PDB file of C-alpha atoms in Angstrom:
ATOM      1  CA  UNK A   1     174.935  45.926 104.373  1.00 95.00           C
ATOM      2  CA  UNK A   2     177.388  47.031 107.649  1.00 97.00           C
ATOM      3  CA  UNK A   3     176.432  44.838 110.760  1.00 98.00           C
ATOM      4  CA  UNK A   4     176.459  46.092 113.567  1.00 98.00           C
ATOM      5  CA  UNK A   5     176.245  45.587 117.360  1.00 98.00           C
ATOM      6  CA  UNK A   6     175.264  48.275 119.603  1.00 98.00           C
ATOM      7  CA  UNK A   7     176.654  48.098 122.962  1.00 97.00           C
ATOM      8  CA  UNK A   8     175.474  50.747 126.078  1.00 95.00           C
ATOM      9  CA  UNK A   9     174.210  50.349 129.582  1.00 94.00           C
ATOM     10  CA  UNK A  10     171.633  52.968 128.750  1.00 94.00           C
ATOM     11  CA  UNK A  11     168.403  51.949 127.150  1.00 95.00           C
ATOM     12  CA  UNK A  12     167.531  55.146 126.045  1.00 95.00           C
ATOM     13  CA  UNK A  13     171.006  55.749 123.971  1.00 94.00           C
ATOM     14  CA  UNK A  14     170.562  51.737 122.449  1.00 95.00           C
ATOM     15  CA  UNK A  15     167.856  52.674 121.265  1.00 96.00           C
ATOM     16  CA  UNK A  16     167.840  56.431 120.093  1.00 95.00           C
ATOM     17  CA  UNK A  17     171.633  55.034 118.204  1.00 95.00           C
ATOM     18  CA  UNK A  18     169.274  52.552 116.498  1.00 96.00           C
ATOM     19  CA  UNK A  19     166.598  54.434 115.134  1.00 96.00           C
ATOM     20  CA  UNK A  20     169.180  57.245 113.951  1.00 95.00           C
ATOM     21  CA  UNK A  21     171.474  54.205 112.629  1.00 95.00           C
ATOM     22  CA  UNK A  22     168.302  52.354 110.669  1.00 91.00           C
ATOM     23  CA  UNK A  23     167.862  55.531 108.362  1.00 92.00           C
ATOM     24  CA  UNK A  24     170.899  54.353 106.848  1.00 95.00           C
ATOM     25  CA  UNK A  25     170.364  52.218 103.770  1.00 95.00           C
ATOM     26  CA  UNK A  26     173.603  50.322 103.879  1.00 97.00           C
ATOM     27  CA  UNK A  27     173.269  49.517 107.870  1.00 97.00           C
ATOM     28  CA  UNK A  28     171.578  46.833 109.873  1.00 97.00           C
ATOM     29  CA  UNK A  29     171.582  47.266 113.365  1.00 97.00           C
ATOM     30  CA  UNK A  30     171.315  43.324 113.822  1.00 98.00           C
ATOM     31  CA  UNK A  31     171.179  43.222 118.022  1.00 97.00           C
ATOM     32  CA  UNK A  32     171.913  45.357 121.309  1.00 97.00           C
ATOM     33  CA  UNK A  33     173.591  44.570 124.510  1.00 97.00           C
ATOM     34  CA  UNK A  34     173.308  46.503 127.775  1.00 96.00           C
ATOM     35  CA  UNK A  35     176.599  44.501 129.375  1.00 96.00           C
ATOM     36  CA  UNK A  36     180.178  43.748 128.373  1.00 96.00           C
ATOM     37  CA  UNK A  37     179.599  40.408 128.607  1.00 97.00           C
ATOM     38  CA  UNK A  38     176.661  40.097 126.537  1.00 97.00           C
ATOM     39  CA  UNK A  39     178.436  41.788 124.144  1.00 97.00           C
ATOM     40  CA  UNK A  40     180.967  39.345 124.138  1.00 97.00           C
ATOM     41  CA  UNK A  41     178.152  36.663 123.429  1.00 98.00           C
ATOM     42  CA  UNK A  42     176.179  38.702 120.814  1.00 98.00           C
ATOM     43  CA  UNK A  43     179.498  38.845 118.819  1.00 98.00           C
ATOM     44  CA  UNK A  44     180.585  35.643 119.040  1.00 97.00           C
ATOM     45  CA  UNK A  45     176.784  34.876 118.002  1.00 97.00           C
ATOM     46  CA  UNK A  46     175.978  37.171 115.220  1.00 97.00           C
ATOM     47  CA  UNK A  47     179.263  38.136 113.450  1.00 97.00           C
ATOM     48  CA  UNK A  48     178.625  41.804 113.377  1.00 98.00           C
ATOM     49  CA  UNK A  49     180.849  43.865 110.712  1.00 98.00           C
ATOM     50  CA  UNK A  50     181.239  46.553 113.458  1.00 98.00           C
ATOM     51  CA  UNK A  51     180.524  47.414 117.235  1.00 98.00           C
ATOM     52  CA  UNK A  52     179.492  50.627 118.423  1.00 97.00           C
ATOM     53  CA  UNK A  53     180.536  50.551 121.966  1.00 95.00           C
ATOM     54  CA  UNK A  54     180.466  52.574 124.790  1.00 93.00           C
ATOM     55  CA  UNK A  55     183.302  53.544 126.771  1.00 91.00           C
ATOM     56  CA  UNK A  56     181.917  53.053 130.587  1.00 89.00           C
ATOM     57  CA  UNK A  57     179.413  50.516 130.561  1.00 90.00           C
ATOM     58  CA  UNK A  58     178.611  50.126 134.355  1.00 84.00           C
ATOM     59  CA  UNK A  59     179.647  46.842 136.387  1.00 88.00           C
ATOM     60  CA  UNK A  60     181.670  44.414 135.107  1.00 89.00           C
ATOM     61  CA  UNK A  61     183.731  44.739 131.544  1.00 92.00           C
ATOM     62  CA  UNK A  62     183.408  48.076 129.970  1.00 92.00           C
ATOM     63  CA  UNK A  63     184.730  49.143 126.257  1.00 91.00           C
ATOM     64  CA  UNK A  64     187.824  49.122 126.721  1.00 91.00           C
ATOM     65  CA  UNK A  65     187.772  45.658 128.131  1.00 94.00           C
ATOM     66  CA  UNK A  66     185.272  44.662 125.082  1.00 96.00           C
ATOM     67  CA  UNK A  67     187.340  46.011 122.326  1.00 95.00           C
ATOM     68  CA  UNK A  68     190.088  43.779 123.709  1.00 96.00           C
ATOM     69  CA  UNK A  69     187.975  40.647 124.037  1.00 97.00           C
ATOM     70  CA  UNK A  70     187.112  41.331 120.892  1.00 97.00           C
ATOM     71  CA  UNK A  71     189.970  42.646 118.704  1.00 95.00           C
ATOM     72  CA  UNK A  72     191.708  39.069 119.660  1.00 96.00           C
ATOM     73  CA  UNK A  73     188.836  36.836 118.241  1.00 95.00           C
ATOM     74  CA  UNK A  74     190.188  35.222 114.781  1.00 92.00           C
ATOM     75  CA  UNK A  75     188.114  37.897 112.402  1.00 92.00           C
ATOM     76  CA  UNK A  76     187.246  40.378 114.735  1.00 96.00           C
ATOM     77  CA  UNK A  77     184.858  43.220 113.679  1.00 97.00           C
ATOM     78  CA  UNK A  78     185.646  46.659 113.628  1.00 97.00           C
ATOM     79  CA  UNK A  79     185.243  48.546 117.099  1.00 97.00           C
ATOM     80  CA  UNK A  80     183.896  51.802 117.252  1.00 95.00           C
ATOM     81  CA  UNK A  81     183.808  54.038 120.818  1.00 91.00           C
ATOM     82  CA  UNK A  82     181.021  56.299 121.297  1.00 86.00           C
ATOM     83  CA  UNK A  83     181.411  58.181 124.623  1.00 79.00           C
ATOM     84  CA  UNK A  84     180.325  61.632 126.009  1.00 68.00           C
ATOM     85  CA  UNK A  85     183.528  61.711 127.946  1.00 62.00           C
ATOM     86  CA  UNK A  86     186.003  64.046 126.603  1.00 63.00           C
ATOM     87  CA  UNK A  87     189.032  63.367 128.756  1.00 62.00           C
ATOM     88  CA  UNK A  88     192.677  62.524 127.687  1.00 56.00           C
ATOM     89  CA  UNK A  89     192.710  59.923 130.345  1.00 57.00           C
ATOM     90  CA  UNK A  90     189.314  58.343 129.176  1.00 54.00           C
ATOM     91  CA  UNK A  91     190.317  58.522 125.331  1.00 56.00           C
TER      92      UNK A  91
END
């Protein structure tokens, strides 16, 4: 099974992502965070294989910031973006 941590400031998306995401036999959507920060936490917490992140996330850290945090933890999980943003300066 692929772990995996959803991260967006939207309900809505978090869970729309999930339901699409739990028709997949070989994924296990295994929590959800709203924040960069509790991202952060959830991570450190439940060693997810991957985390779908979005790119703008509201107040405080946002993806970019939470790929960082996370790409330097010892075994860091994968980081996937998901955004609806489509410019250079955002990618």
């Amino acid at each position: 099974m692929i772990r995996v941590l959803l991260v967006d400031d939207h309900p809505v998306v978090r869970s729309g992502v999930a339901a699409l995401l739990s028709g997949a036999d070989t994924i296990e959507v295994i929590g959800s965070a709203a924040t960069g920060e509790e991202a952060l936490r959830l991570v450190d917490e439940l060693s997810p294989d991957v985390v779908l992140c979005d790119l703008r996330l509201g107040e405080g850290l946002d993806g970019v910031g939470v790929t960082e945090a996370v790409r330097r933890r010892p075994r860091p999980p994968a980081v996937l973006i998901l955004t609806t943003y489509d410019n250079d300066s955002d990618i």
